[in-house]
Structure formats: C-alpha cells, structure tokens
C-alpha cells in the first residue's frame, strides 16, 4: 500500500494535523509526518517532494497557515496528488491560508479542504488510494454507513424528545 505524507509548515500545526494522522492510522494507511517550510526550508521541502514517489508515497497532505505556500511548493516539485490544509490564524482567521491554497496557477493543482480540515484531508487521501485498493474502498463505505447510522440515531432520539 502507498504511504501518505503529512507535511506541516510549523510544529504548532500538529494539534490539527494529528487528526489527519489519526484518521490515516485508523484506516491502516501508513503515513509519515514532517515539518518543512516553503520559506524557511525551501530546499528540504523541494527535495522531499521530488523524492516522495520513489519513497513509496501516493499522496501528500500539506498544512500551512498565513501565506500558506507549502502545498504549492510541494505540488510544484511532484506529480503526486497534493492536498492542502489551510490553517487557521489569528490575523485573518485562516481565510488568507485558504485563498493561498486554492489559488494555484494552471498546471500545478492542489486540492484544498476546509480551514483546519485535517480529517477530510486524510479521507480524501484514502479515497485517492482506494481507487486501486478495494480493501480501503470497503473501509470507506463502512465508515460512511456508520456515520449515517449515527445521524439517524440522533434524529430518532430527537423525535422522542419532541
């Protein structure tokens, strides 16, 4: 099975990014987490992206706030799918990171999830890997069914209360 790389621009992103790592592990998807900065460690970020495929990765998740160039810097140096997690910040509440993540130039795509959307980034990674992995596809279907059952149980409980 291919691995998923989870790269964050700062270790301060870990509380959010940990949710992606936990979700990947819950599905049995091997993953690695790293800290690289598009601005402070551009050469290391580039080297990581350039060698990711040969190191067994199938998807890269990149979390960054404010200018949020990490996902784009990674995507510029690999043809693997890159999913950006725009991180919430104090100045603009993460809108700056969201816009930086989604406004990629033609030819360098980056998928983007919601601000601090680490779980969805992991699930999208799993969906990408599940294109070629029937066991992962089955696990995703089971999770969706379980999530739906929880909502229906909550509705049934609400109906009793009303």
N, C-alpha and C. Protein backbone atom coordinates (compact mmCIF):
# COMPACT_ATOMS: atom_id res chain seq x y z
N UNK A 1 0.84 -1.18 0.00
CA UNK A 1 0.00 0.00 0.00
C UNK A 1 0.89 1.24 0.00
N UNK A 2 0.47 2.23 -0.76
CA UNK A 2 1.19 3.50 -0.79
C UNK A 2 1.04 4.22 0.55
N UNK A 3 2.04 5.03 0.88
CA UNK A 3 2.01 5.82 2.11
C UNK A 3 1.45 7.21 1.81
N UNK A 4 1.04 7.89 2.88
CA UNK A 4 0.63 9.29 2.78
C UNK A 4 1.60 10.11 3.61
N UNK A 5 2.10 11.17 3.01
CA UNK A 5 2.97 12.10 3.73
C UNK A 5 2.11 13.23 4.26
N UNK A 6 2.33 13.59 5.50
CA UNK A 6 1.66 14.73 6.11
C UNK A 6 2.75 15.72 6.48
N UNK A 7 2.77 16.84 5.76
CA UNK A 7 3.82 17.83 5.96
C UNK A 7 3.17 19.09 6.52
N UNK A 8 3.78 19.64 7.56
CA UNK A 8 3.24 20.88 8.14
C UNK A 8 4.31 21.94 8.12
N UNK A 9 3.87 23.18 8.00
CA UNK A 9 4.79 24.30 7.92
C UNK A 9 5.43 24.65 9.25
N UNK A 10 4.79 24.24 10.33
CA UNK A 10 5.30 24.53 11.67
C UNK A 10 4.80 23.45 12.61
N UNK A 11 5.60 23.11 13.60
CA UNK A 11 5.18 22.12 14.58
C UNK A 11 3.95 22.61 15.36
N UNK A 12 3.70 23.91 15.36
CA UNK A 12 2.50 24.43 16.02
C UNK A 12 1.22 23.98 15.32
N UNK A 13 1.34 23.45 14.09
CA UNK A 13 0.19 22.91 13.35
C UNK A 13 -0.19 21.51 13.81
N UNK A 14 0.65 20.88 14.61
CA UNK A 14 0.44 19.48 14.99
C UNK A 14 -0.91 19.18 15.64
N UNK A 15 -1.44 20.01 16.53
CA UNK A 15 -2.75 19.65 17.12
C UNK A 15 -3.84 19.44 16.07
N UNK A 16 -3.82 20.19 14.99
CA UNK A 16 -4.79 19.98 13.92
C UNK A 16 -4.36 18.81 13.04
N UNK A 17 -3.11 18.80 12.65
CA UNK A 17 -2.59 17.78 11.74
C UNK A 17 -2.67 16.38 12.35
N UNK A 18 -2.59 16.29 13.68
CA UNK A 18 -2.68 15.00 14.35
C UNK A 18 -3.98 14.27 13.99
N UNK A 19 -5.04 15.03 13.73
CA UNK A 19 -6.33 14.43 13.35
C UNK A 19 -6.21 13.69 12.01
N UNK A 20 -5.41 14.23 11.10
CA UNK A 20 -5.19 13.55 9.82
C UNK A 20 -4.40 12.27 10.04
N UNK A 21 -3.34 12.37 10.83
CA UNK A 21 -2.51 11.19 11.13
C UNK A 21 -3.36 10.11 11.80
N UNK A 22 -4.17 10.49 12.77
CA UNK A 22 -5.02 9.52 13.47
C UNK A 22 -6.01 8.86 12.52
N UNK A 23 -6.60 9.64 11.63
CA UNK A 23 -7.57 9.09 10.67
C UNK A 23 -6.89 8.11 9.73
N UNK A 24 -5.72 8.47 9.22
CA UNK A 24 -4.98 7.56 8.34
C UNK A 24 -4.65 6.26 9.07
N UNK A 25 -4.20 6.38 10.29
CA UNK A 25 -3.86 5.17 11.06
C UNK A 25 -5.09 4.33 11.35
N UNK A 26 -6.23 4.98 11.62
CA UNK A 26 -7.47 4.23 11.85
C UNK A 26 -7.84 3.37 10.64
N UNK A 27 -7.50 3.82 9.46
CA UNK A 27 -7.78 3.07 8.23
C UNK A 27 -6.64 2.13 7.86
N UNK A 28 -5.58 2.11 8.65
CA UNK A 28 -4.45 1.24 8.36
C UNK A 28 -3.56 1.75 7.24
N UNK A 29 -3.63 3.05 6.97
CA UNK A 29 -2.80 3.63 5.91
C UNK A 29 -1.48 4.10 6.53
N UNK A 30 -0.36 3.60 6.03
CA UNK A 30 0.92 4.04 6.57
C UNK A 30 1.16 5.51 6.23
N UNK A 31 1.71 6.23 7.18
CA UNK A 31 1.96 7.65 6.95
C UNK A 31 3.20 8.10 7.70
N UNK A 32 3.73 9.21 7.24
CA UNK A 32 4.83 9.88 7.90
C UNK A 32 4.45 11.34 8.05
N UNK A 33 4.91 11.97 9.11
CA UNK A 33 4.70 13.40 9.30
C UNK A 33 6.05 14.10 9.37
N UNK A 34 6.11 15.28 8.76
CA UNK A 34 7.34 16.06 8.72
C UNK A 34 7.03 17.54 8.86
N UNK A 35 8.00 18.32 9.27
CA UNK A 35 7.90 19.77 9.32
C UNK A 35 8.87 20.33 8.29
N UNK A 36 8.32 21.02 7.29
CA UNK A 36 9.09 21.74 6.28
C UNK A 36 8.39 23.06 6.03
N UNK A 37 9.14 24.07 5.78
CA UNK A 37 8.58 25.39 5.49
C UNK A 37 8.91 25.77 4.06
N UNK A 38 7.90 26.26 3.34
CA UNK A 38 8.13 26.73 1.98
C UNK A 38 9.12 27.89 1.96
N UNK A 39 9.18 28.63 3.07
CA UNK A 39 10.02 29.82 3.12
C UNK A 39 11.32 29.62 3.90
N UNK A 40 11.26 28.87 4.98
CA UNK A 40 12.45 28.71 5.83
C UNK A 40 13.31 27.51 5.44
N UNK A 41 12.69 26.48 4.86
CA UNK A 41 13.45 25.31 4.42
C UNK A 41 13.03 24.93 2.99
N UNK A 42 13.15 25.84 2.05
CA UNK A 42 12.66 25.56 0.69
C UNK A 42 13.40 24.41 0.01
N UNK A 43 14.68 24.27 0.26
CA UNK A 43 15.44 23.21 -0.40
C UNK A 43 15.05 21.84 0.14
N UNK A 44 14.83 21.76 1.44
CA UNK A 44 14.42 20.49 2.05
C UNK A 44 13.00 20.11 1.61
N UNK A 45 12.11 21.09 1.53
CA UNK A 45 10.74 20.83 1.07
C UNK A 45 10.76 20.34 -0.37
N UNK A 46 11.57 20.97 -1.20
CA UNK A 46 11.69 20.56 -2.60
C UNK A 46 12.25 19.15 -2.71
N UNK A 47 13.30 18.85 -1.97
CA UNK A 47 13.91 17.52 -2.01
C UNK A 47 12.91 16.45 -1.57
N UNK A 48 12.14 16.77 -0.53
CA UNK A 48 11.13 15.82 -0.07
C UNK A 48 10.11 15.54 -1.17
N UNK A 49 9.61 16.59 -1.79
CA UNK A 49 8.61 16.44 -2.85
C UNK A 49 9.17 15.67 -4.04
N UNK A 50 10.38 15.99 -4.43
CA UNK A 50 10.99 15.34 -5.60
C UNK A 50 11.22 13.86 -5.40
N UNK A 51 11.43 13.42 -4.17
CA UNK A 51 11.73 12.00 -3.91
C UNK A 51 10.56 11.23 -3.32
N UNK A 52 9.42 11.89 -3.13
CA UNK A 52 8.29 11.26 -2.45
C UNK A 52 7.78 10.01 -3.17
N UNK A 53 7.63 10.08 -4.47
CA UNK A 53 7.11 8.93 -5.22
C UNK A 53 8.03 7.72 -5.07
N UNK A 54 9.32 7.92 -5.26
CA UNK A 54 10.26 6.80 -5.18
C UNK A 54 10.37 6.26 -3.76
N UNK A 55 9.96 7.07 -2.77
CA UNK A 55 9.98 6.61 -1.37
C UNK A 55 8.66 5.95 -0.96
N UNK A 56 7.76 5.73 -1.92
CA UNK A 56 6.55 4.96 -1.65
C UNK A 56 5.31 5.75 -1.28
N UNK A 57 5.35 7.06 -1.44
CA UNK A 57 4.17 7.86 -1.13
C UNK A 57 3.22 7.90 -2.32
N UNK A 58 1.94 7.96 -2.03
CA UNK A 58 0.92 8.06 -3.07
C UNK A 58 0.19 9.39 -3.04
N UNK A 59 0.21 10.06 -1.89
CA UNK A 59 -0.47 11.34 -1.70
C UNK A 59 0.34 12.13 -0.68
N UNK A 60 0.32 13.45 -0.83
CA UNK A 60 0.96 14.32 0.15
C UNK A 60 -0.08 15.32 0.66
N UNK A 61 -0.21 15.41 1.97
CA UNK A 61 -1.03 16.42 2.62
C UNK A 61 -0.08 17.50 3.12
N UNK A 62 -0.41 18.76 2.83
CA UNK A 62 0.46 19.86 3.26
C UNK A 62 -0.39 20.88 4.02
N UNK A 63 -0.05 21.10 5.28
CA UNK A 63 -0.78 22.04 6.14
C UNK A 63 0.06 23.27 6.38
N UNK A 64 -0.53 24.45 6.13
CA UNK A 64 0.20 25.70 6.36
C UNK A 64 -0.79 26.82 6.58
N UNK A 65 -0.35 27.81 7.34
CA UNK A 65 -1.19 28.97 7.61
C UNK A 65 -0.63 30.21 6.98
N UNK A 66 -1.35 31.29 7.16
CA UNK A 66 -0.99 32.62 6.67
C UNK A 66 -0.72 32.59 5.17
N UNK A 67 0.50 32.80 4.72
CA UNK A 67 0.79 32.81 3.28
C UNK A 67 0.53 31.44 2.65
N UNK A 68 0.65 30.40 3.43
CA UNK A 68 0.29 29.02 3.04
C UNK A 68 0.84 28.59 1.69
N UNK A 69 2.11 28.78 1.48
CA UNK A 69 2.73 28.39 0.22
C UNK A 69 3.21 26.94 0.20
N UNK A 70 3.14 26.24 1.32
CA UNK A 70 3.72 24.91 1.39
C UNK A 70 3.10 23.94 0.40
N UNK A 71 1.79 23.87 0.32
CA UNK A 71 1.15 22.93 -0.61
C UNK A 71 1.56 23.21 -2.04
N UNK A 72 1.60 24.48 -2.41
CA UNK A 72 2.01 24.84 -3.76
C UNK A 72 3.47 24.54 -4.03
N UNK A 73 4.31 24.79 -3.05
CA UNK A 73 5.74 24.49 -3.21
C UNK A 73 5.96 22.99 -3.36
N UNK A 74 5.21 22.21 -2.60
CA UNK A 74 5.31 20.75 -2.73
C UNK A 74 4.79 20.32 -4.11
N UNK A 75 3.60 20.82 -4.49
CA UNK A 75 2.99 20.44 -5.77
C UNK A 75 3.86 20.82 -6.96
N UNK A 76 4.60 21.90 -6.85
CA UNK A 76 5.47 22.34 -7.94
C UNK A 76 6.61 21.36 -8.19
N UNK A 77 6.86 20.49 -7.22
CA UNK A 77 8.02 19.59 -7.31
C UNK A 77 7.67 18.12 -7.30
N UNK A 78 6.39 17.79 -7.55
CA UNK A 78 5.97 16.40 -7.64
C UNK A 78 4.73 16.32 -8.53
N UNK A 79 4.49 15.14 -9.07
CA UNK A 79 3.23 14.91 -9.78
C UNK A 79 2.27 14.08 -8.96
N UNK A 80 2.62 13.82 -7.72
CA UNK A 80 1.69 13.14 -6.81
C UNK A 80 0.55 14.09 -6.45
N UNK A 81 -0.62 13.56 -6.11
CA UNK A 81 -1.70 14.43 -5.63
C UNK A 81 -1.28 15.12 -4.33
N UNK A 82 -1.56 16.41 -4.25
CA UNK A 82 -1.26 17.21 -3.06
C UNK A 82 -2.57 17.80 -2.55
N UNK A 83 -2.80 17.64 -1.26
CA UNK A 83 -3.99 18.17 -0.61
C UNK A 83 -3.54 19.20 0.41
N UNK A 84 -4.03 20.41 0.27
CA UNK A 84 -3.66 21.47 1.19
C UNK A 84 -4.67 21.62 2.31
N UNK A 85 -4.16 21.76 3.52
CA UNK A 85 -4.99 22.11 4.68
C UNK A 85 -4.66 23.55 5.04
N UNK A 86 -5.55 24.48 4.75
CA UNK A 86 -5.29 25.85 5.20
C UNK A 86 -5.50 25.93 6.71
N UNK A 87 -4.51 26.46 7.41
CA UNK A 87 -4.55 26.50 8.86
C UNK A 87 -5.10 27.84 9.35
N UNK A 88 -5.91 27.77 10.38
CA UNK A 88 -6.49 28.97 10.98
C UNK A 88 -5.38 29.80 11.62
N UNK A 89 -5.48 31.11 11.45
CA UNK A 89 -4.51 32.01 12.05
C UNK A 89 -5.24 33.13 12.78
N UNK A 90 -4.51 33.88 13.56
CA UNK A 90 -5.11 34.97 14.33
C UNK A 90 -5.50 36.15 13.44
N UNK A 91 -4.64 36.49 12.49
CA UNK A 91 -4.84 37.71 11.71
C UNK A 91 -6.12 37.69 10.87
N UNK A 92 -6.30 36.67 10.07
CA UNK A 92 -7.44 36.62 9.15
C UNK A 92 -8.26 35.35 9.32
N UNK A 93 -8.11 34.69 10.45
CA UNK A 93 -8.91 33.52 10.79
C UNK A 93 -8.76 32.35 9.81
N UNK A 94 -7.67 32.34 9.06
CA UNK A 94 -7.42 31.25 8.12
C UNK A 94 -7.87 31.53 6.70
N UNK A 95 -8.59 32.62 6.48
CA UNK A 95 -9.04 32.95 5.13
C UNK A 95 -7.84 33.21 4.22
N UNK A 96 -6.80 33.84 4.75
CA UNK A 96 -5.58 34.07 3.98
C UNK A 96 -4.98 32.75 3.51
N UNK A 97 -4.92 31.78 4.39
CA UNK A 97 -4.36 30.47 4.05
C UNK A 97 -5.26 29.74 3.05
N UNK A 98 -6.56 29.86 3.23
CA UNK A 98 -7.49 29.23 2.30
C UNK A 98 -7.29 29.78 0.88
N UNK A 99 -7.24 31.07 0.77
CA UNK A 99 -7.07 31.68 -0.56
C UNK A 99 -5.72 31.32 -1.17
N UNK A 100 -4.67 31.31 -0.37
CA UNK A 100 -3.36 30.94 -0.89
C UNK A 100 -3.34 29.49 -1.35
N UNK A 101 -4.07 28.65 -0.67
CA UNK A 101 -4.08 27.22 -1.01
C UNK A 101 -4.87 26.95 -2.29
N UNK A 102 -5.99 27.62 -2.47
CA UNK A 102 -6.83 27.32 -3.63
C UNK A 102 -6.45 28.09 -4.89
N UNK A 103 -5.66 29.16 -4.77
CA UNK A 103 -5.34 29.99 -5.93
C UNK A 103 -4.04 29.55 -6.60
N UNK A 104 -3.99 28.31 -7.02
CA UNK A 104 -2.80 27.80 -7.69
C UNK A 104 -2.88 28.09 -9.18
N UNK A 105 -1.72 28.29 -9.82
CA UNK A 105 -1.74 28.55 -11.26
C UNK A 105 -2.08 27.28 -12.04
N UNK A 106 -2.62 27.48 -13.21
CA UNK A 106 -2.95 26.36 -14.08
C UNK A 106 -1.73 25.47 -14.28
N UNK A 107 -1.92 24.18 -14.16
CA UNK A 107 -0.84 23.22 -14.36
C UNK A 107 -0.21 22.71 -13.08
N UNK A 108 -0.48 23.36 -11.95
CA UNK A 108 0.05 22.92 -10.65
C UNK A 108 -1.14 22.80 -9.69
N UNK A 109 -1.92 21.73 -9.82
CA UNK A 109 -3.12 21.61 -8.97
C UNK A 109 -2.80 21.25 -7.53
N UNK A 110 -3.60 21.82 -6.65
CA UNK A 110 -3.60 21.47 -5.23
C UNK A 110 -5.06 21.35 -4.82
N UNK A 111 -5.44 20.21 -4.30
CA UNK A 111 -6.78 20.07 -3.74
C UNK A 111 -6.77 20.78 -2.39
N UNK A 112 -7.88 21.35 -2.00
CA UNK A 112 -7.95 22.04 -0.72
C UNK A 112 -9.17 21.59 0.05
N UNK A 113 -9.00 21.47 1.35
CA UNK A 113 -10.10 21.16 2.25
C UNK A 113 -10.39 22.41 3.08
N UNK A 114 -11.33 22.31 3.98
CA UNK A 114 -11.72 23.44 4.81
C UNK A 114 -10.57 23.89 5.71
N UNK A 115 -10.69 25.09 6.21
CA UNK A 115 -9.73 25.59 7.19
C UNK A 115 -9.68 24.62 8.37
N UNK A 116 -8.48 24.17 8.71
CA UNK A 116 -8.26 23.16 9.75
C UNK A 116 -8.94 21.82 9.45
N UNK A 117 -9.18 21.53 8.18
CA UNK A 117 -9.91 20.32 7.78
C UNK A 117 -9.05 19.08 7.64
N UNK A 118 -8.34 18.74 8.68
CA UNK A 118 -7.39 17.63 8.63
C UNK A 118 -8.05 16.27 8.40
N UNK A 119 -9.20 16.04 9.02
CA UNK A 119 -9.87 14.74 8.84
C UNK A 119 -10.27 14.57 7.38
N UNK A 120 -10.84 15.61 6.78
CA UNK A 120 -11.22 15.49 5.37
C UNK A 120 -10.01 15.33 4.47
N UNK A 121 -8.89 15.96 4.81
CA UNK A 121 -7.67 15.77 4.02
C UNK A 121 -7.25 14.30 4.06
N UNK A 122 -7.32 13.70 5.23
CA UNK A 122 -6.97 12.28 5.36
C UNK A 122 -7.96 11.42 4.58
N UNK A 123 -9.24 11.71 4.71
CA UNK A 123 -10.25 10.92 4.00
C UNK A 123 -10.10 11.05 2.49
N UNK A 124 -9.80 12.25 2.00
CA UNK A 124 -9.57 12.42 0.57
C UNK A 124 -8.34 11.64 0.13
N UNK A 125 -7.30 11.64 0.94
CA UNK A 125 -6.12 10.82 0.64
C UNK A 125 -6.49 9.36 0.53
N UNK A 126 -7.29 8.90 1.47
CA UNK A 126 -7.71 7.50 1.47
C UNK A 126 -8.56 7.20 0.23
N UNK A 127 -9.43 8.13 -0.14
CA UNK A 127 -10.24 7.93 -1.35
C UNK A 127 -9.34 7.82 -2.59
N UNK A 128 -8.31 8.63 -2.66
CA UNK A 128 -7.39 8.56 -3.79
C UNK A 128 -6.70 7.20 -3.83
N UNK A 129 -6.21 6.75 -2.69
CA UNK A 129 -5.55 5.44 -2.64
C UNK A 129 -6.54 4.31 -2.90
N UNK A 130 -7.80 4.50 -2.52
CA UNK A 130 -8.82 3.46 -2.67
C UNK A 130 -9.21 3.22 -4.12
N UNK A 131 -8.82 4.09 -5.03
CA UNK A 131 -9.08 3.87 -6.45
C UNK A 131 -8.46 2.53 -6.88
N UNK A 132 -7.32 2.21 -6.29
CA UNK A 132 -6.61 0.97 -6.62
C UNK A 132 -6.59 -0.04 -5.49
N UNK A 133 -7.30 0.22 -4.41
CA UNK A 133 -7.26 -0.65 -3.23
C UNK A 133 -8.68 -0.93 -2.74
N UNK A 134 -9.16 -2.11 -3.08
CA UNK A 134 -10.54 -2.47 -2.75
C UNK A 134 -10.79 -2.56 -1.24
N UNK A 135 -9.79 -2.95 -0.48
CA UNK A 135 -9.95 -3.03 0.98
C UNK A 135 -10.18 -1.63 1.57
N UNK A 136 -9.42 -0.66 1.10
CA UNK A 136 -9.64 0.71 1.56
C UNK A 136 -11.01 1.22 1.13
N UNK A 137 -11.42 0.89 -0.09
CA UNK A 137 -12.73 1.30 -0.58
C UNK A 137 -13.83 0.73 0.32
N UNK A 138 -13.66 -0.51 0.73
CA UNK A 138 -14.64 -1.15 1.61
C UNK A 138 -14.68 -0.44 2.97
N UNK A 139 -13.51 -0.12 3.52
CA UNK A 139 -13.45 0.58 4.80
C UNK A 139 -14.12 1.95 4.72
N UNK A 140 -13.93 2.65 3.59
CA UNK A 140 -14.58 3.95 3.41
C UNK A 140 -16.10 3.80 3.38
N UNK A 141 -16.59 2.78 2.68
CA UNK A 141 -18.04 2.54 2.61
C UNK A 141 -18.59 2.22 4.00
N UNK A 142 -17.86 1.43 4.75
CA UNK A 142 -18.30 1.08 6.10
C UNK A 142 -18.33 2.31 7.00
N UNK A 143 -17.34 3.20 6.87
CA UNK A 143 -17.33 4.42 7.67
C UNK A 143 -18.52 5.30 7.31
N UNK A 144 -18.80 5.44 6.04
CA UNK A 144 -19.94 6.26 5.62
C UNK A 144 -21.24 5.69 6.18
N UNK A 145 -21.39 4.38 6.14
CA UNK A 145 -22.60 3.75 6.68
C UNK A 145 -22.71 3.97 8.18
N UNK A 146 -21.59 3.85 8.89
CA UNK A 146 -21.59 4.07 10.34
C UNK A 146 -21.91 5.53 10.67
N UNK A 147 -21.35 6.47 9.90
CA UNK A 147 -21.64 7.89 10.10
C UNK A 147 -23.12 8.18 9.86
N UNK A 148 -23.69 7.58 8.82
CA UNK A 148 -25.11 7.76 8.53
C UNK A 148 -25.96 7.19 9.65
N UNK A 149 -25.58 6.03 10.18
CA UNK A 149 -26.33 5.42 11.27
C UNK A 149 -26.34 6.31 12.51
N UNK A 150 -25.23 6.98 12.79
CA UNK A 150 -25.16 7.90 13.94
C UNK A 150 -26.12 9.06 13.76
N UNK A 151 -26.19 9.60 12.56
CA UNK A 151 -27.10 10.72 12.30
C UNK A 151 -28.54 10.27 12.45
N UNK A 152 -28.87 9.11 11.91
CA UNK A 152 -30.24 8.61 12.01
C UNK A 152 -30.62 8.29 13.45
N UNK A 153 -29.67 7.79 14.23
CA UNK A 153 -29.93 7.53 15.65
C UNK A 153 -30.18 8.84 16.39
N UNK A 154 -29.41 9.87 16.05
CA UNK A 154 -29.61 11.19 16.67
C UNK A 154 -30.97 11.74 16.30
N UNK A 155 -31.39 11.54 15.06
CA UNK A 155 -32.71 12.01 14.64
C UNK A 155 -33.81 11.26 15.38
N UNK A 156 -33.65 9.96 15.53
CA UNK A 156 -34.66 9.17 16.25
C UNK A 156 -34.77 9.65 17.70
N UNK A 157 -33.63 9.95 18.32
CA UNK A 157 -33.64 10.45 19.69
C UNK A 157 -34.31 11.82 19.78
N UNK A 158 -34.05 12.66 18.81
CA UNK A 158 -34.69 13.98 18.75
C UNK A 158 -36.21 13.84 18.63
N UNK A 159 -36.64 12.90 17.81
CA UNK A 159 -38.08 12.72 17.63
C UNK A 159 -38.76 12.29 18.92
N UNK A 160 -38.07 11.49 19.72
CA UNK A 160 -38.62 11.07 21.02
C UNK A 160 -38.76 12.26 21.95
N UNK A 161 -37.80 13.19 21.88
CA UNK A 161 -37.81 14.35 22.76
C UNK A 161 -38.89 15.36 22.37
N UNK A 162 -39.20 15.42 21.10
CA UNK A 162 -40.19 16.38 20.64
C UNK A 162 -41.57 15.82 20.83
